[in-house]
């Protein structure tokens, strides 16, 4: 039976009043079982192994919570700095685009506006991750950056559609462009974008940062396109180059955004981590862990891109030690699949309360 880890609640008393350890007994007579909870800090790994007294029926929960506050604080600071730089140049570029008649500048300014909002949301998401887990949010807020990354992808798609529409309109109805002011503002915008990109790139690359980097990279491309267009218009008077380059930038952004949406959407849809699909986990555990006869009902997913989770049923060999098998299985999950949070249910042959597996994530020893 899959134990629903999404609803597990870990409630601890304040450190000043919490005893070092507590143990309690469930039930009475031979059917009861004991388990002890040791005092644990913010980073913890604790196992609960339950021997019900009915053969090998037991299950374990392994929780390896590595919150990475230093990385979160670094990402938070970098997004705040990049947002400030973006806001500072956004107004200048928009006004310059209107005065010069350049669609490339106006489109880039609009892109910078969405960047400012996106970077603000990314900063807010990193702050949310620091909030502790609660009864209603037992896993905390670690999925918030993934949600923001997906939202940024949607914004980029909408912005790309708008730029493409405006570009086609300019191709059909050309307008005069003042190449001098356009060039000066585009150069200033490029410098700002390069600085923002360097700030964001100087650290870890999670999905939230990748989404922010895509926004800023799009701005950089827009600024480069505006510079090239301004130079061509200055020397040739060919104003059609402005919407043509704007359309090219939109297509490049569309391709990059698809990857961000695909990866963040996979996590939001509880997809399995790459290389950690159910059938692979089942086959590996049967082969690598002594005493495991069969593994089925395997479900693996990601809370965030660096926090894979799993639940599974393990059938032990006759006379096998259930708690020892649970410990070995979770150790294998940690070392082979980087799964620090797992719920393992141990069963006797033919005693699965959930019935035979029907999802294909099962393996049996030869």
Coordinates of N, CA, C and O in Angstrom, one line a residue, residues 115-191:
X115 N 10.4 41.1 -17.4 CA 11.6 40.6 -16.6 C 11.6 41.1 -15.2 O 11.9 40.4 -14.3
X116 N 11.3 42.4 -15.0 CA 11.2 43.0 -13.7 C 10.2 42.2 -12.8 O 10.5 41.9 -11.7
X117 N 9.0 42.0 -13.4 CA 8.0 41.2 -12.7 C 8.4 39.8 -12.4 O 8.2 39.3 -11.3
X118 N 9.1 39.2 -13.4 CA 9.5 37.8 -13.2 C 10.6 37.6 -12.2 O 10.6 36.7 -11.4
X119 N 11.5 38.6 -12.2 CA 12.6 38.6 -11.3 C 12.1 38.8 -9.9 O 12.6 38.3 -8.9
X120 N 11.1 39.7 -9.8 CA 10.5 39.9 -8.5 C 9.8 38.7 -7.9 O 9.9 38.4 -6.8
X121 N 9.1 38.0 -8.8 CA 8.5 36.7 -8.4 C 9.5 35.7 -8.0 O 9.3 34.9 -7.1
X122 N 10.6 35.6 -8.8 CA 11.7 34.7 -8.5 C 12.2 35.0 -7.1 O 12.5 34.0 -6.3
X123 N 12.5 36.2 -6.8 CA 13.0 36.6 -5.5 C 12.0 36.2 -4.4 O 12.4 35.7 -3.4
X124 N 10.7 36.4 -4.6 CA 9.7 36.1 -3.7 C 9.6 34.6 -3.5 O 9.5 34.1 -2.3
X125 N 9.8 33.8 -4.5 CA 9.8 32.3 -4.4 C 10.9 31.8 -3.6 O 10.8 30.9 -2.8
X126 N 12.1 32.4 -3.7 CA 13.2 32.0 -2.9 C 13.0 32.3 -1.4 O 13.4 31.5 -0.6
X127 N 12.3 33.4 -1.2 CA 12.0 33.7 0.2 C 11.0 32.7 0.8 O 11.0 32.3 2.0
X128 N 10.0 32.2 -0.1 CA 9.0 31.3 0.4 C 9.7 29.9 0.8 O 9.2 29.3 1.7
X129 N 10.7 29.6 0.1 CA 11.4 28.3 0.4 C 11.9 28.2 1.8 O 12.0 27.2 2.4
X130 N 12.3 29.4 2.3 CA 12.8 29.5 3.7 C 11.7 29.2 4.8 O 12.1 29.0 5.9
X131 N 10.5 29.3 4.4 CA 9.4 29.2 5.4 C 9.4 27.7 5.9 O 9.5 26.8 5.1
X132 N 9.2 27.5 7.1 CA 9.2 26.1 7.6 C 7.9 25.3 7.2 O 6.9 25.9 6.9
X133 N 8.0 24.0 7.3 CA 6.9 23.1 7.0 C 5.8 23.3 8.1 O 6.1 23.7 9.2
X134 N 4.6 23.0 7.8 CA 3.5 23.1 8.7 C 2.6 21.9 8.6 O 2.8 21.1 7.7
X135 N 1.5 21.9 9.4 CA 0.6 20.8 9.2 C -0.1 20.8 7.9 O -0.3 19.7 7.3
X136 N -0.5 22.0 7.4 CA -1.1 22.0 6.0 C -0.1 22.0 4.9 O -0.5 21.6 3.8
X137 N 1.1 22.4 5.1 CA 2.2 22.4 4.1 C 3.3 21.5 4.6 O 4.4 22.0 5.0
X138 N 3.1 20.2 4.7 CA 4.0 19.3 5.3 C 5.4 19.2 4.6 O 6.4 18.8 5.2
X139 N 5.5 19.6 3.3 CA 6.7 19.6 2.6 C 7.3 21.0 2.5 O 8.2 21.3 1.8
X140 N 6.7 22.0 3.2 CA 7.1 23.3 3.1 C 6.7 24.0 1.8 O 5.7 23.6 1.2
X141 N 7.6 24.9 1.3 CA 7.2 25.6 0.1 C 8.3 25.4 -1.0 O 8.6 26.3 -1.8
X142 N 8.9 24.2 -1.0 CA 10.0 24.0 -1.9 C 9.6 23.9 -3.4 O 10.5 23.9 -4.3
X143 N 8.3 23.7 -3.7 CA 7.9 23.7 -5.1 C 7.6 25.1 -5.6 O 7.4 25.2 -6.8
X144 N 7.6 26.1 -4.8 CA 7.3 27.4 -5.2 C 8.2 27.9 -6.4 O 7.7 28.5 -7.4
X145 N 9.5 27.8 -6.3 CA 10.3 28.2 -7.4 C 10.0 27.5 -8.7 O 10.1 28.1 -9.8
X146 N 9.6 26.2 -8.7 CA 9.2 25.5 -9.9 C 8.0 26.1 -10.5 O 7.8 26.3 -11.7
X147 N 7.0 26.4 -9.6 CA 5.8 27.1 -10.1 C 6.0 28.4 -10.7 O 5.5 28.7 -11.8
X148 N 6.9 29.2 -10.1 CA 7.3 30.5 -10.7 C 8.0 30.3 -12.0 O 7.8 31.1 -13.0
X149 N 8.9 29.3 -12.1 CA 9.6 29.1 -13.4 C 8.6 28.7 -14.5 O 8.7 29.2 -15.6
X150 N 7.6 27.9 -14.2 CA 6.5 27.6 -15.2 C 5.7 28.9 -15.6 O 5.5 29.1 -16.7
X151 N 5.4 29.7 -14.6 CA 4.7 30.9 -14.9 C 5.5 31.9 -15.7 O 5.0 32.5 -16.7
X152 N 6.8 31.9 -15.5 CA 7.7 32.7 -16.3 C 7.7 32.2 -17.8 O 7.8 33.0 -18.7
X153 N 7.7 30.9 -17.9 CA 7.6 30.3 -19.2 C 6.4 30.8 -20.0 O 6.4 31.1 -21.2
X154 N 5.2 30.8 -19.3 CA 4.0 31.2 -19.9 C 4.1 32.7 -20.3 O 3.6 33.0 -21.4
X155 N 4.6 33.5 -19.5 CA 4.8 34.9 -19.8 C 5.7 35.1 -21.0 O 5.4 36.0 -21.9
X156 N 6.7 34.3 -21.1 CA 7.6 34.4 -22.3 C 6.9 34.1 -23.6 O 7.1 34.7 -24.6
X157 N 6.1 33.0 -23.5 CA 5.3 32.6 -24.7 C 4.4 33.8 -25.1 O 4.3 34.1 -26.3
X158 N 3.7 34.4 -24.2 CA 2.8 35.5 -24.5 C 3.5 36.7 -25.1 O 3.1 37.3 -26.1
X159 N 4.7 37.0 -24.5 CA 5.5 38.1 -25.0 C 6.0 37.8 -26.4 O 6.0 38.7 -27.2
X160 N 6.4 36.6 -26.6 CA 6.9 36.2 -28.0 C 5.8 36.4 -29.0 O 6.0 36.9 -30.1
X161 N 4.6 36.0 -28.7 CA 3.4 36.2 -29.6 C 3.2 37.6 -29.9 O 3.0 38.0 -31.1
X162 N 3.3 38.5 -28.9 CA 3.1 39.9 -29.1 C 4.1 40.5 -30.0 O 3.8 41.3 -30.9
X163 N 5.4 40.2 -29.7 CA 6.5 40.7 -30.5 C 6.3 40.3 -32.0 O 6.5 41.1 -32.9
X164 N 6.0 39.0 -32.2 CA 5.8 38.5 -33.6 C 4.7 39.2 -34.3 O 4.8 39.6 -35.5
X165 N 3.6 39.4 -33.5 CA 2.5 40.1 -34.2 C 2.8 41.6 -34.6 O 2.5 42.0 -35.7
X166 N 3.5 42.3 -33.7 CA 3.9 43.6 -34.0 C 4.9 43.7 -35.1 O 4.9 44.6 -36.0
X167 N 5.8 42.7 -35.2 CA 6.8 42.6 -36.3 C 6.1 42.4 -37.6 O 6.5 43.1 -38.6
X168 N 5.2 41.5 -37.7 CA 4.4 41.3 -38.9 C 3.7 42.6 -39.4 O 3.7 43.0 -40.5
X169 N 3.1 43.3 -38.4 CA 2.4 44.6 -38.7 C 3.4 45.6 -39.3 O 3.1 46.3 -40.2
X170 N 4.6 45.7 -38.7 CA 5.6 46.6 -39.2 C 6.1 46.2 -40.6 O 6.5 47.1 -41.4
X171 N 6.2 44.9 -40.8 CA 6.6 44.5 -42.2 C 5.6 44.9 -43.2 O 5.9 45.3 -44.3
X172 N 4.3 44.8 -42.8 CA 3.2 45.2 -43.8 C 3.1 46.7 -43.9 O 2.7 47.2 -44.9
X173 N 3.4 47.4 -42.8 CA 3.2 48.9 -42.8 C 4.5 49.5 -42.2 O 4.5 49.8 -41.0
X174 N 5.5 49.7 -42.9 CA 6.8 50.2 -42.4 C 6.6 51.6 -41.9 O 5.8 52.4 -42.3
X175 N 7.4 51.9 -40.8 CA 7.4 53.2 -40.2 C 8.8 53.8 -40.1 O 9.7 53.0 -40.1
X176 N 9.0 55.1 -40.2 CA 10.4 55.6 -40.1 C 11.0 55.4 -38.7 O 10.3 55.4 -37.7
X177 N 12.3 55.2 -38.7 CA 13.0 54.9 -37.4 C 14.2 55.9 -37.3 O 14.9 56.0 -38.2
X178 N 14.3 56.5 -36.1 CA 15.4 57.4 -35.8 C 16.6 56.6 -35.3 O 16.6 56.2 -34.2
X179 N 17.5 56.3 -36.2 CA 18.6 55.3 -35.9 C 19.6 55.8 -34.8 O 20.1 55.0 -34.1
X180 N 19.8 57.1 -34.7 CA 20.8 57.6 -33.8 C 20.4 57.4 -32.3 O 21.1 56.7 -31.6
X181 N 19.2 57.9 -31.9 CA 18.7 57.6 -30.5 C 18.5 56.1 -30.3 O 18.8 55.6 -29.2
X182 N 18.1 55.4 -31.3 CA 17.9 54.0 -31.2 C 19.2 53.3 -30.8 O 19.2 52.4 -30.0
X183 N 20.3 53.6 -31.5 CA 21.6 53.0 -31.3 C 22.1 53.3 -29.9 O 22.6 52.4 -29.2
X184 N 22.0 54.6 -29.4 CA 22.5 54.9 -28.1 C 21.8 54.2 -27.0 O 22.4 53.7 -26.1
X185 N 20.5 54.2 -27.1 CA 19.7 53.5 -26.1 C 19.9 52.0 -26.1 O 19.9 51.3 -25.0
X186 N 20.0 51.4 -27.3 CA 20.2 50.0 -27.4 C 21.5 49.6 -26.7 O 21.6 48.5 -26.1
X187 N 22.6 50.4 -26.9 CA 23.9 50.1 -26.3 C 23.8 50.1 -24.8 O 24.3 49.3 -24.1
X188 N 23.1 51.2 -24.3 CA 22.9 51.3 -22.8 C 22.2 50.1 -22.3 O 22.5 49.5 -21.2
X189 N 21.1 49.7 -23.0 CA 20.3 48.5 -22.6 C 21.1 47.2 -22.6 O 21.0 46.4 -21.7
X190 N 22.0 47.1 -23.6 CA 22.8 45.9 -23.7 C 23.7 45.8 -22.5 O 23.9 44.7 -21.9
X191 N 24.3 46.9 -22.1 CA 25.2 46.9 -21.0 C 24.5 46.5 -19.7 O 25.0 45.7 -18.9

